[in-house]
mmCIF file with all atom_site columns, C-alpha atoms in Angstrom:
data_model
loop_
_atom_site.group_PDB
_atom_site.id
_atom_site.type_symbol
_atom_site.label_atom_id
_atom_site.label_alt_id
_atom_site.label_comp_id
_atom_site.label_asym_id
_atom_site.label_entity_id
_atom_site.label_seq_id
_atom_site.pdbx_PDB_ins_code
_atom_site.Cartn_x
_atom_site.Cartn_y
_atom_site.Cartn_z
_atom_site.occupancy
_atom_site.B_iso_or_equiv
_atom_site.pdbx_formal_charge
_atom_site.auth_seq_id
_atom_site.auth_comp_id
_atom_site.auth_asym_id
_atom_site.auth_atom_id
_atom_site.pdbx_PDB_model_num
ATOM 1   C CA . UNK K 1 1   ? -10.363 35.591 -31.788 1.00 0.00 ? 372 UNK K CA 1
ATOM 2   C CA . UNK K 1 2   ? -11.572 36.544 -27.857 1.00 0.00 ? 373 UNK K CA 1
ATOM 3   C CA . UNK K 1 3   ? -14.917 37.399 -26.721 1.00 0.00 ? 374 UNK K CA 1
ATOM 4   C CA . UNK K 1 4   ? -16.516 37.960 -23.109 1.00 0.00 ? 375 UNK K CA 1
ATOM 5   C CA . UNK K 1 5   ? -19.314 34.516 -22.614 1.00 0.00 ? 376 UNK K CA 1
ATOM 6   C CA . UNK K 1 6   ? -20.711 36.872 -19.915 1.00 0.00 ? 377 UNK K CA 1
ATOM 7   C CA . UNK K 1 7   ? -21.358 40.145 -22.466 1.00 0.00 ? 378 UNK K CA 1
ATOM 8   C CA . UNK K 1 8   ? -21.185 38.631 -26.051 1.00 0.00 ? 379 UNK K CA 1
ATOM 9   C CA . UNK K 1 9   ? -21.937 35.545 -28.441 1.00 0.00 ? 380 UNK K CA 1
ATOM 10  C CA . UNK K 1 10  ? -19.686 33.134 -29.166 1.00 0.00 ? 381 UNK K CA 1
ATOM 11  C CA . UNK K 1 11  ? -17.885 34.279 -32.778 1.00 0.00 ? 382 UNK K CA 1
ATOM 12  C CA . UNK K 1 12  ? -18.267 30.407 -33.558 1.00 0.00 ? 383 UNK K CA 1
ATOM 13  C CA . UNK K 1 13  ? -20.957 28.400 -34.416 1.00 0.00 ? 384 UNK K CA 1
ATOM 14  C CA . UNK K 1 14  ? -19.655 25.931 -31.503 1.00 0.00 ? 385 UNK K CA 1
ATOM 15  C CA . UNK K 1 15  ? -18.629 27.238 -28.511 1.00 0.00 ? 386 UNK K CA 1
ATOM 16  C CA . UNK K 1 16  ? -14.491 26.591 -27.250 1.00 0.00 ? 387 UNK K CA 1
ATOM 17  C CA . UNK K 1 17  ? -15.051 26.423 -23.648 1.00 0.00 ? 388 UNK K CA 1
ATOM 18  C CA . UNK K 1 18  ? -15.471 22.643 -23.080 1.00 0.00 ? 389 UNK K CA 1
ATOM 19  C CA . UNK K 1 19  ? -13.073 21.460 -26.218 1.00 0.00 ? 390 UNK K CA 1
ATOM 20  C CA . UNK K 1 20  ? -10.241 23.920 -24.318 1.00 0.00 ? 391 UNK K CA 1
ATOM 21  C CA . UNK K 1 21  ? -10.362 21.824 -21.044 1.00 0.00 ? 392 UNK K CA 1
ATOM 22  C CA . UNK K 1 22  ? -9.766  18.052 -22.329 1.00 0.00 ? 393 UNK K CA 1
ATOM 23  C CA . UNK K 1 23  ? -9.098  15.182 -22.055 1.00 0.00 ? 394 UNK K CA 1
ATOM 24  C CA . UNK K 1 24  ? -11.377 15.803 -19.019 1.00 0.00 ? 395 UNK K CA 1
ATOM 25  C CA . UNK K 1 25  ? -12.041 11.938 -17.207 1.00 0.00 ? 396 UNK K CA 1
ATOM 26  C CA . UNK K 1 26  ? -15.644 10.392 -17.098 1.00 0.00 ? 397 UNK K CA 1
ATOM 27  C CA . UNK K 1 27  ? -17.441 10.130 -13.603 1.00 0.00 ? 398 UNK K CA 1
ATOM 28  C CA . UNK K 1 28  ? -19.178 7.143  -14.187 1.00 0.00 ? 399 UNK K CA 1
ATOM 29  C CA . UNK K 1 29  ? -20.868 6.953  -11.007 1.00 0.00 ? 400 UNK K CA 1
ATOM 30  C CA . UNK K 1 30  ? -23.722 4.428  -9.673  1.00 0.00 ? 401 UNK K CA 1
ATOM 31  C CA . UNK K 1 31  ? -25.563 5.513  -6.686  1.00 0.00 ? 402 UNK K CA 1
ATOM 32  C CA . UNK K 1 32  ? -29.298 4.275  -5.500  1.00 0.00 ? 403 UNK K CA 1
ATOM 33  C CA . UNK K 1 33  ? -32.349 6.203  -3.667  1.00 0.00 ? 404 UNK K CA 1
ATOM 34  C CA . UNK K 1 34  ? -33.715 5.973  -0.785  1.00 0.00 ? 405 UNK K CA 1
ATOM 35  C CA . UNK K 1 35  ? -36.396 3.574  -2.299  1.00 0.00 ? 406 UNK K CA 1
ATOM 36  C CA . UNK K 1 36  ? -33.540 1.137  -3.471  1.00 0.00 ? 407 UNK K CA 1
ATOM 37  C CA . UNK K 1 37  ? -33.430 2.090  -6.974  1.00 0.00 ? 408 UNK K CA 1
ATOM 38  C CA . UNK K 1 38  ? -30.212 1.842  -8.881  1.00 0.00 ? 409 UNK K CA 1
ATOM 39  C CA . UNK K 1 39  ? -29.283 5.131  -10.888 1.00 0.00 ? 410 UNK K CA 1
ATOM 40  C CA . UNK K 1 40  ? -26.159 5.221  -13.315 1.00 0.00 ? 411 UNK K CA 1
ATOM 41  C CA . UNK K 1 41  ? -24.826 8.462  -15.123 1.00 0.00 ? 412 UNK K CA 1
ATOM 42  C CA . UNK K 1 42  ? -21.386 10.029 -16.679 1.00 0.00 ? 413 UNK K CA 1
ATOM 43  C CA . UNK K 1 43  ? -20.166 13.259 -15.484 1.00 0.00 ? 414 UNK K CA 1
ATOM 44  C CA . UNK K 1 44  ? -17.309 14.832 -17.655 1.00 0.00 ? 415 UNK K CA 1
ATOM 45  C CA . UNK K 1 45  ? -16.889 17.034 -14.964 1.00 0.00 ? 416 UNK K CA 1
ATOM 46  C CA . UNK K 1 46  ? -15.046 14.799 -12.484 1.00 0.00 ? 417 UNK K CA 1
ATOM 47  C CA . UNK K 1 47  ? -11.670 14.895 -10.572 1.00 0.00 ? 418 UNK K CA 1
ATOM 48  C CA . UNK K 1 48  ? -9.328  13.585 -7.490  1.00 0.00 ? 419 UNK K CA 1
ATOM 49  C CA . UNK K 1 49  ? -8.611  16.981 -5.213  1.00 0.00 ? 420 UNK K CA 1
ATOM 50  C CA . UNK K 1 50  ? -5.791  14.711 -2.812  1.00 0.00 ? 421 UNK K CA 1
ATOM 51  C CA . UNK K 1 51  ? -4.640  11.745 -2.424  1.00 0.00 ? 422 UNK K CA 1
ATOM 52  C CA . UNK K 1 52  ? -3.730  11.603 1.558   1.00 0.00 ? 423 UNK K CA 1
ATOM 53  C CA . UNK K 1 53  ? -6.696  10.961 2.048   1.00 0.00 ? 424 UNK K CA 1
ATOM 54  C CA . UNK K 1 54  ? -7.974  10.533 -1.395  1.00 0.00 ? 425 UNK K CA 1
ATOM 55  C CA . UNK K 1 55  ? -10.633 12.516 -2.573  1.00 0.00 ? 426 UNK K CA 1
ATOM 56  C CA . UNK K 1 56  ? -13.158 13.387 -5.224  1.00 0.00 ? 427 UNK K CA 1
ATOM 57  C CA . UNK K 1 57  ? -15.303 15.896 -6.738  1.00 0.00 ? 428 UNK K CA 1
ATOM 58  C CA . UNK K 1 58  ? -17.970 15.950 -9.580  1.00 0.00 ? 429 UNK K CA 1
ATOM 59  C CA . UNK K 1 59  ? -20.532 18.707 -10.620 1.00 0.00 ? 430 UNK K CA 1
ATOM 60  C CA . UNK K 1 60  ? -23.793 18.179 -12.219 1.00 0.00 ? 431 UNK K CA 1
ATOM 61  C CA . UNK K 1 61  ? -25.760 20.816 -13.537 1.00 0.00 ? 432 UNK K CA 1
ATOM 62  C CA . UNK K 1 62  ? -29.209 21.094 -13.257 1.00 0.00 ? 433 UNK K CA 1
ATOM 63  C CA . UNK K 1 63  ? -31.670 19.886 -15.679 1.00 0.00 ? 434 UNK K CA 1
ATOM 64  C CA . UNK K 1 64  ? -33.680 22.367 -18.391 1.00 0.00 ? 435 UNK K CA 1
ATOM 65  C CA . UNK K 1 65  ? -36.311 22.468 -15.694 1.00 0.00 ? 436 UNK K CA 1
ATOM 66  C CA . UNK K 1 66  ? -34.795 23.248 -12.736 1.00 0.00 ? 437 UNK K CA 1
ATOM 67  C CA . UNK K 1 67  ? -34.836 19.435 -11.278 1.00 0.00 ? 438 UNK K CA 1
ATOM 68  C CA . UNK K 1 68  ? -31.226 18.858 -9.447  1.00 0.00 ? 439 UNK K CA 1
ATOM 69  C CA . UNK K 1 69  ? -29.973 14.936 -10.566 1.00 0.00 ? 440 UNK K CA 1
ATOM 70  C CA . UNK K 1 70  ? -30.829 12.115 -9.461  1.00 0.00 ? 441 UNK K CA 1
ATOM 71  C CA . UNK K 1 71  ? -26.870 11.197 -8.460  1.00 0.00 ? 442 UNK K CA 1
ATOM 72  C CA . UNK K 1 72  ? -26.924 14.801 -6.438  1.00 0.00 ? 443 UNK K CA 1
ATOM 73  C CA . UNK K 1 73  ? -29.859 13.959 -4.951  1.00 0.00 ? 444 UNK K CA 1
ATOM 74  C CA . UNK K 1 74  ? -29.424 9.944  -4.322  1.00 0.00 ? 445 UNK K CA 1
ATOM 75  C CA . UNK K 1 75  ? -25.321 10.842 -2.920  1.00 0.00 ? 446 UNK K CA 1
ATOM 76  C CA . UNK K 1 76  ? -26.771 13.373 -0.387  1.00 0.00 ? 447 UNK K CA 1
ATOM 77  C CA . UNK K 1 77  ? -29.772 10.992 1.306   1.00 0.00 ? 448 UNK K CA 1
ATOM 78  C CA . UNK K 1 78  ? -27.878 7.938  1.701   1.00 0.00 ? 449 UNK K CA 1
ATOM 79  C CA . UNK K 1 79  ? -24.263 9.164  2.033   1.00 0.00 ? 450 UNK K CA 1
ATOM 80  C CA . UNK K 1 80  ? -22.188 7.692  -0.628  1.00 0.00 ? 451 UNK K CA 1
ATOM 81  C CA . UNK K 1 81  ? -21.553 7.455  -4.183  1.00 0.00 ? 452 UNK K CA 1
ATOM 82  C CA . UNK K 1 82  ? -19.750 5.588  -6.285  1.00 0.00 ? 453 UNK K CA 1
ATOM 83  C CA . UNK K 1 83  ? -17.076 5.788  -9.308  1.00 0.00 ? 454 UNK K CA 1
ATOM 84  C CA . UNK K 1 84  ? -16.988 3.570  -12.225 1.00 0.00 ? 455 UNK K CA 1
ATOM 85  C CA . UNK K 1 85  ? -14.034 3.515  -14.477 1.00 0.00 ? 456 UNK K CA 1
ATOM 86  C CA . UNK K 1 86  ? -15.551 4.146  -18.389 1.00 0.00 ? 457 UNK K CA 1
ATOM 87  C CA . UNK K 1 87  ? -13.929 2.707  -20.931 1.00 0.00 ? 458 UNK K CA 1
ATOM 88  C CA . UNK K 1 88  ? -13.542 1.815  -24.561 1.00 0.00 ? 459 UNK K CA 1
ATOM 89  C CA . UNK K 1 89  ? -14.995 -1.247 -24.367 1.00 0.00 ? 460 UNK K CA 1
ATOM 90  C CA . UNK K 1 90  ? -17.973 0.269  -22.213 1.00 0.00 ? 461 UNK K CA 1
ATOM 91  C CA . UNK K 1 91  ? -18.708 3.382  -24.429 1.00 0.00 ? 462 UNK K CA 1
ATOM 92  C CA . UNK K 1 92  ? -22.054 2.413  -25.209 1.00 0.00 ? 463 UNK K CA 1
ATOM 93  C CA . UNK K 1 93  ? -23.288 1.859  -22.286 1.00 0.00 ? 464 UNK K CA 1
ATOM 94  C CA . UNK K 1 94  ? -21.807 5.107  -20.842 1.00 0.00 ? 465 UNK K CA 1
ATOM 95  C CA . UNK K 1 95  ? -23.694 6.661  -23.490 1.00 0.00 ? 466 UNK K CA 1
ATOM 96  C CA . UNK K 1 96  ? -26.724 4.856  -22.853 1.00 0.00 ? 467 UNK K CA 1
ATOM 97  C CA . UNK K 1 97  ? -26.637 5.985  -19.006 1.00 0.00 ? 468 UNK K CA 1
ATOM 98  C CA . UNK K 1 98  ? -26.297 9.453  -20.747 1.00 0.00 ? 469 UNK K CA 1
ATOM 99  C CA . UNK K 1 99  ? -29.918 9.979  -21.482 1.00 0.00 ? 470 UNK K CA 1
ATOM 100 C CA . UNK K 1 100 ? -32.459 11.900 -18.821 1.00 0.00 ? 471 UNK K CA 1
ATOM 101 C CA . UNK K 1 101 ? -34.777 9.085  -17.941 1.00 0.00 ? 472 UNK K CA 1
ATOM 102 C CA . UNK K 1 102 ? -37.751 9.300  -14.957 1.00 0.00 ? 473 UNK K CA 1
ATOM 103 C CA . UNK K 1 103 ? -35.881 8.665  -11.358 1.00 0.00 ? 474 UNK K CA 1
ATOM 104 C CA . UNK K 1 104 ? -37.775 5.328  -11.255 1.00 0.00 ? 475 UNK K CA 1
ATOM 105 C CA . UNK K 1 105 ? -36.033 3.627  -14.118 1.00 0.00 ? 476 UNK K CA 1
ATOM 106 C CA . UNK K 1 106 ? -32.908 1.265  -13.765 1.00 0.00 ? 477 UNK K CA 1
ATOM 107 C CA . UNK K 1 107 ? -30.067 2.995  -15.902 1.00 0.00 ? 478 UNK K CA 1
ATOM 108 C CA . UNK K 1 108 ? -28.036 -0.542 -15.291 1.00 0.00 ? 479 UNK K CA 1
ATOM 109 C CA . UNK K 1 109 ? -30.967 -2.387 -16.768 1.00 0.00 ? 480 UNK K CA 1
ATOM 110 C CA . UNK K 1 110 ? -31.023 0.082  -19.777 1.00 0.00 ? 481 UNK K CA 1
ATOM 111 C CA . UNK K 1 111 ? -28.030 -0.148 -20.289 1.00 0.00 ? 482 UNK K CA 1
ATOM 112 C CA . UNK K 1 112 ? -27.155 -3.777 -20.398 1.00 0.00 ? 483 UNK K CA 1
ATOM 113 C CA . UNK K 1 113 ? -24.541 -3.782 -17.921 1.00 0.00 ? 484 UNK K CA 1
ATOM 114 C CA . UNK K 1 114 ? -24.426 -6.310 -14.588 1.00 0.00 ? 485 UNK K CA 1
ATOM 115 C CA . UNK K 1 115 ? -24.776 -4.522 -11.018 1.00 0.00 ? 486 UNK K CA 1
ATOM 116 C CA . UNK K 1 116 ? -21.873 -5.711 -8.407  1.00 0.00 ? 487 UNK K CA 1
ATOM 117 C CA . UNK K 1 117 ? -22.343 -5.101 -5.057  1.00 0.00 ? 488 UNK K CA 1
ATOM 118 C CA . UNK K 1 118 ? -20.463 -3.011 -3.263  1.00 0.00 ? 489 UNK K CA 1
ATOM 119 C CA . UNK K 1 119 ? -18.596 -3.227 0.606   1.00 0.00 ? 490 UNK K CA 1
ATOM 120 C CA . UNK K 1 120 ? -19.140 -0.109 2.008   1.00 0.00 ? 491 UNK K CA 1
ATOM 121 C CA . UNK K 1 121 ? -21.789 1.733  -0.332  1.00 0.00 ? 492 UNK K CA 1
ATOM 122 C CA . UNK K 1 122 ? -25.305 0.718  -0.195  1.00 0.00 ? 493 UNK K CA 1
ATOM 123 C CA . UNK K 1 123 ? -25.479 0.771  -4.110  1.00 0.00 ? 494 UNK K CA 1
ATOM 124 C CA . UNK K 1 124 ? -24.356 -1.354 -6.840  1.00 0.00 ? 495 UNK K CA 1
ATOM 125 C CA . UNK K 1 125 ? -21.048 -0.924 -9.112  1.00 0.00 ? 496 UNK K CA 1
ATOM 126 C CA . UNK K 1 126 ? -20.750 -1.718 -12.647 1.00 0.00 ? 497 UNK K CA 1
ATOM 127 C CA . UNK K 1 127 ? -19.475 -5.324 -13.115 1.00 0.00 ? 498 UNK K CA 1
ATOM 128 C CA . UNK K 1 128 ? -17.927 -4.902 -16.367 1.00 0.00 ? 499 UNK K CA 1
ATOM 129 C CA . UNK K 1 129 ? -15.879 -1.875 -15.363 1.00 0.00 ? 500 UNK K CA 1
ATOM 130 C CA . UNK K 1 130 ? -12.099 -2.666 -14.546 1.00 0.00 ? 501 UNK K CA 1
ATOM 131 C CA . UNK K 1 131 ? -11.869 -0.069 -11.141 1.00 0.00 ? 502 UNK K CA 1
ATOM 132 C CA . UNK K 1 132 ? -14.028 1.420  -8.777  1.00 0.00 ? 503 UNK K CA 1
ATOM 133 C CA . UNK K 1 133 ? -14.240 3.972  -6.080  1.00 0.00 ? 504 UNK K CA 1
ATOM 134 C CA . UNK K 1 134 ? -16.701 3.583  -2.727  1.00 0.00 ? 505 UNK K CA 1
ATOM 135 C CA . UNK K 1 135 ? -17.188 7.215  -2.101  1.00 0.00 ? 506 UNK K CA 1
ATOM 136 C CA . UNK K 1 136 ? -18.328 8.449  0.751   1.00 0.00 ? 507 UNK K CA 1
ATOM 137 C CA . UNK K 1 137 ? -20.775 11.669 0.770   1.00 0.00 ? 508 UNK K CA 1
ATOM 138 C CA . UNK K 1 138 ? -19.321 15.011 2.349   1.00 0.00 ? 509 UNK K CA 1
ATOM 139 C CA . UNK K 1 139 ? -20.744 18.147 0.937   1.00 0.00 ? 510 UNK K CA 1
ATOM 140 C CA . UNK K 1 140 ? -22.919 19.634 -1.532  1.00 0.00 ? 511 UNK K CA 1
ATOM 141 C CA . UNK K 1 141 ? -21.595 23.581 -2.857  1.00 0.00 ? 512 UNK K CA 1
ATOM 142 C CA . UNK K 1 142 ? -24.039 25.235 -5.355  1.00 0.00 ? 513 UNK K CA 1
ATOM 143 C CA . UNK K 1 143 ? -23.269 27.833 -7.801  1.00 0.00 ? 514 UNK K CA 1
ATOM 144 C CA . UNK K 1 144 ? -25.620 29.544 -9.103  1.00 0.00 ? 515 UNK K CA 1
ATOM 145 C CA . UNK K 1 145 ? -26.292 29.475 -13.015 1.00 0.00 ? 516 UNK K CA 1
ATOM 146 C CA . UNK K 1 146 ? -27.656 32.688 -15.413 1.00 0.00 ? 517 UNK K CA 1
ATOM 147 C CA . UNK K 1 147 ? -31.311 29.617 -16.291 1.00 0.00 ? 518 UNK K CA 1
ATOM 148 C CA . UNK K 1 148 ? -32.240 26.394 -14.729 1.00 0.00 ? 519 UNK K CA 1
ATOM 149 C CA . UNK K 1 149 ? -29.545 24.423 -16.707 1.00 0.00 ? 520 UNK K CA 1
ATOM 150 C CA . UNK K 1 150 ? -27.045 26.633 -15.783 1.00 0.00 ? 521 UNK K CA 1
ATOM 151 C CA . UNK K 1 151 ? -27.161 26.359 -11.918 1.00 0.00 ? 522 UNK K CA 1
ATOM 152 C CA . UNK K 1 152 ? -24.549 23.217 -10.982 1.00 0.00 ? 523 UNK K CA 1
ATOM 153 C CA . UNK K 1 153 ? -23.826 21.322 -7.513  1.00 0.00 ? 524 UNK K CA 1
ATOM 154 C CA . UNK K 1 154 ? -20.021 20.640 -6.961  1.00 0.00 ? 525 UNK K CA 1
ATOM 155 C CA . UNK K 1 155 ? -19.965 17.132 -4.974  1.00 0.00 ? 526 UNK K CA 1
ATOM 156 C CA . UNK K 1 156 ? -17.346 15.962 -2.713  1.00 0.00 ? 527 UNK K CA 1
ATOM 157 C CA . UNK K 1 157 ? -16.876 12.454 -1.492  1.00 0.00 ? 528 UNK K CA 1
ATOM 158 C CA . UNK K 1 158 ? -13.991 10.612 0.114   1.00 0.00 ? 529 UNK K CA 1
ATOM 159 C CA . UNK K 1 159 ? -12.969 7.736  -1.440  1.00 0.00 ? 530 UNK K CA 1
ATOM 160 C CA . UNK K 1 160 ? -13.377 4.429  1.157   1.00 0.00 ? 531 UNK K CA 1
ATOM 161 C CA . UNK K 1 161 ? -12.291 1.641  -0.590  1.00 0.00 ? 532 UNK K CA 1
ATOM 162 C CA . UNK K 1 162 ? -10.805 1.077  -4.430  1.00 0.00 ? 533 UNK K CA 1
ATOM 163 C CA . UNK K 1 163 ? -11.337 -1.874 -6.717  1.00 0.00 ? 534 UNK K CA 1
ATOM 164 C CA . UNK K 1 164 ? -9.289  -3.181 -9.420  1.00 0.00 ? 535 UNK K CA 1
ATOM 165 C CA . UNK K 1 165 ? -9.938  -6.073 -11.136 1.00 0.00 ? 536 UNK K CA 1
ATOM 166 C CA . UNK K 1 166 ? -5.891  -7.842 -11.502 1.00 0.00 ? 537 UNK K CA 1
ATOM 167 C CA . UNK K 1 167 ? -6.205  -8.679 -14.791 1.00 0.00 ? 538 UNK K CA 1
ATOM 168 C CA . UNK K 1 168 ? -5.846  -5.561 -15.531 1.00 0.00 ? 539 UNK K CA 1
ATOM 169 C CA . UNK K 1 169 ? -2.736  -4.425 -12.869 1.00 0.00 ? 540 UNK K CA 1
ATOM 170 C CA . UNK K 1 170 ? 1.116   -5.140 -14.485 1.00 0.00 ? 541 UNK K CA 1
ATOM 171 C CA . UNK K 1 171 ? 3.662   -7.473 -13.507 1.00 0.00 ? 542 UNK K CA 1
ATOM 172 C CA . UNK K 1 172 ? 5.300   -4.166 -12.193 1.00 0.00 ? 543 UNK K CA 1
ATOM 173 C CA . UNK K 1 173 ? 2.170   -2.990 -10.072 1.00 0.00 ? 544 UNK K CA 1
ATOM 174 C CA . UNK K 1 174 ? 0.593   -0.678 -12.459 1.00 0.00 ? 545 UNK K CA 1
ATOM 175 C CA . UNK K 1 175 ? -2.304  -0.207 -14.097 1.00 0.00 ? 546 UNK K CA 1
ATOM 176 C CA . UNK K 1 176 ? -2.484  -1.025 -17.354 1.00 0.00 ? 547 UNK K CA 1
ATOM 177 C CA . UNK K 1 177 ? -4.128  1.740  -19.179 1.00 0.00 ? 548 UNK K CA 1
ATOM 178 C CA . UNK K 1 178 ? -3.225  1.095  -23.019 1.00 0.00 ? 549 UNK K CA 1
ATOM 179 C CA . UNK K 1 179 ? -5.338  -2.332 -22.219 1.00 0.00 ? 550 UNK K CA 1
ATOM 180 C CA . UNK K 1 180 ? -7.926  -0.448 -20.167 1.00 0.00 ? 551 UNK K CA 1
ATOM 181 C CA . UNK K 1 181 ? -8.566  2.168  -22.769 1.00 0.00 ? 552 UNK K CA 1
ATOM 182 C CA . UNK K 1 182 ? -10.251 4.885  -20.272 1.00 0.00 ? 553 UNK K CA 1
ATOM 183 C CA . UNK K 1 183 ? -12.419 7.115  -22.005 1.00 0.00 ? 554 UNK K CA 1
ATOM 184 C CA . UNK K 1 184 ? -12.260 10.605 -21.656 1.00 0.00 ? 555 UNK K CA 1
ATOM 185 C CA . UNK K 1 185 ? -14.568 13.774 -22.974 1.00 0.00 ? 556 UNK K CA 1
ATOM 186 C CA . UNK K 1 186 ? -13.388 16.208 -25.611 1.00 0.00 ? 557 UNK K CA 1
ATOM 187 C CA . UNK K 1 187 ? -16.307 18.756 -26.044 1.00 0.00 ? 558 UNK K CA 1
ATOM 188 C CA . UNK K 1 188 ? -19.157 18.669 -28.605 1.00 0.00 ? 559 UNK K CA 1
ATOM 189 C CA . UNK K 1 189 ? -20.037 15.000 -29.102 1.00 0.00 ? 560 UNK K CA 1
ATOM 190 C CA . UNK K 1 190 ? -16.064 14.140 -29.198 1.00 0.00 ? 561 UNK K CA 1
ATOM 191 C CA . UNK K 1 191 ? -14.496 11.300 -27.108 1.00 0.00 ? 562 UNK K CA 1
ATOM 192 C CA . UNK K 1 192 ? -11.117 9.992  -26.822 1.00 0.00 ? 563 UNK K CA 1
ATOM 193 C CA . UNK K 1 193 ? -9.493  6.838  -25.219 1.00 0.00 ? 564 UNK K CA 1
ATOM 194 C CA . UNK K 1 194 ? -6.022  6.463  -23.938 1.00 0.00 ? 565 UNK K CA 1
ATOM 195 C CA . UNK K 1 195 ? -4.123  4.114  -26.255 1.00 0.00 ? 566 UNK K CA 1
ATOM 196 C CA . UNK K 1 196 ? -0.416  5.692  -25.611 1.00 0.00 ? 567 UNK K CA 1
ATOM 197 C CA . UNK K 1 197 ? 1.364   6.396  -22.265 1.00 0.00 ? 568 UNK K CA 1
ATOM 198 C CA . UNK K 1 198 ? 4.744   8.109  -22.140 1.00 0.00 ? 569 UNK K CA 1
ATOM 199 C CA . UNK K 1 199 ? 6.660   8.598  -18.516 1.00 0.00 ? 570 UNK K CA 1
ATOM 200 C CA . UNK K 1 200 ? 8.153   11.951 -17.463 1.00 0.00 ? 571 UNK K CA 1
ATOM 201 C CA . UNK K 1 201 ? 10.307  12.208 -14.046 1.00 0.00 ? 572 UNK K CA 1
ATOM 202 C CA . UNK K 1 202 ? 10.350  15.533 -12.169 1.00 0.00 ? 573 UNK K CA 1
ATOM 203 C CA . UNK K 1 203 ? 13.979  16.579 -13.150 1.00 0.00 ? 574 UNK K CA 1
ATOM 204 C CA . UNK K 1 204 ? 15.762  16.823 -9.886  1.00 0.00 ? 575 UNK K CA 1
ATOM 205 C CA . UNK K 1 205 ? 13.443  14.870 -7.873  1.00 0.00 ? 576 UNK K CA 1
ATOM 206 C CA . UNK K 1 206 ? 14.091  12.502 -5.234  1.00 0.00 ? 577 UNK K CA 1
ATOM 207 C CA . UNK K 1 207 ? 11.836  10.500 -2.272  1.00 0.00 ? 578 UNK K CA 1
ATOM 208 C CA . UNK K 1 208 ? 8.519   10.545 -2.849  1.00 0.00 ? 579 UNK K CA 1
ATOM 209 C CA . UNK K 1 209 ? 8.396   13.105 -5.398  1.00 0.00 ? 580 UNK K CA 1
ATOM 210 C CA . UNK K 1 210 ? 10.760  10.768 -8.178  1.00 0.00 ? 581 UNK K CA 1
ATOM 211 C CA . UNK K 1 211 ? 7.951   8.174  -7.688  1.00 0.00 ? 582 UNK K CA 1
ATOM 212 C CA . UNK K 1 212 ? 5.515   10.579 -9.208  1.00 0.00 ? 583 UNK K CA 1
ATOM 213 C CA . UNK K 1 213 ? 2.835   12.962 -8.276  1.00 0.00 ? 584 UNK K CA 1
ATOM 214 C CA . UNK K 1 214 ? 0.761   10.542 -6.568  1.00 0.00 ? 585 UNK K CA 1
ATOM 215 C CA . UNK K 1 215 ? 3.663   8.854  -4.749  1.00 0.00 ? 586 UNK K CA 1
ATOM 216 C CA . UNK K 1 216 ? 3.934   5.201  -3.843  1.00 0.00 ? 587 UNK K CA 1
ATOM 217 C CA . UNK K 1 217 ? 2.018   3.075  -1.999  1.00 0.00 ? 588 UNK K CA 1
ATOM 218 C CA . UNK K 1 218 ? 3.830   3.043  1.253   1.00 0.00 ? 589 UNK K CA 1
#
């Protein structure tokens, strides 16, 4: 089975792309307006681009009628955003903050979760979550879409400052993920959760590199 999504249908009654790319990580991310009112949404269309210094990306598409989002919009007036880590545990409320809702409501209220305050950001973080990311706001690169919904803003942010609650870090410095449970997208309305972790060295590899892609600390 192929087809061209530019030229034909889809061949299935639900469409591969997003189910191909997966486990794709949750942008939980928690940013406020300029009128000081909290907004909290999931992207499944989130990622680090580097580590030295880290950064981050996240694109949102547009709404059915053309509106940009309120995270796009909120990230780009006062200059930051922020990344909450989803998890098991927090699935409900990550779906809650799913929902389009009027730019004055409080998605932490609607949600039921507590708002932390942050060091550098001007918003709140999710108190529940086990790890955050203070991002700060670079740029803003559009691409355009074939309707309204289609159209998507690709967000970059430096990451300022990281929070991790210890309960959650090993005796060895790690994080523990089997206890975090992060939740990740599938496609369709599918979710996952990390509940295994296996190691792999680069064979070969020595310095930096036999520490793992993202190196050590120092």
């Amino acid at each position: 089975m192929h087809y061209a999504p530019a030229t034909e249908p889809c061949p299935l009654p639900f469409s591969p792309f997003k189910s191909c790319t997966v486990p794709r990580p949750i942008g939980w991310l928690s940013t406020v307006s300029v009128d000081g009112v909290p907004n909290l949404a999931p992207y499944s269309q989130w990622q680090n681009l580097t580590f030295d210094p880290p950064m981050v990306m996240f694109a949102a598409n547009q709404l059915s009628d053309g509106r940009r989002k309120d995270t796009v919009i909120n990230a780009e007036q006062t200059g930051w955003f922020v990344w909450n880590m989803a998890t098991y545990d927090l699935r409900e409320a990550v779906n809650i903050t799913s929902m389009e809702l009027p730019s004055d409501v409080d998605e932490f209220e609607r949600a039921g979760v507590t708002k932390a305050p942050c060091i550098d950001a001007p918003g709140p973080r999710v108190a529940e979550s086990p790890a955050h990311f203070e991002c700060r706001y670079l740029s803003t690169h559009r691409l355009q879409g074939r309707s309204n919904h289609g159209w998507v803003d690709v967000v970059y942010g430096e990451v300022m400052r990281i929070h991790v609650d210890d309960a959650v870090v090993t005796p060895e410095g790690k994080l523990d993920i089997p206890r975090i449970r992060p939740l990740a997208r599938l496609g369709y309305y599918d979710y996952t959760s990390v509940t295994e972790v296996f190691e792999m060295r680069i064979p070969g590899a020595s310095g930096a590199a036999a520490a793992g892609l993202e190196g050590r600390s120092s």
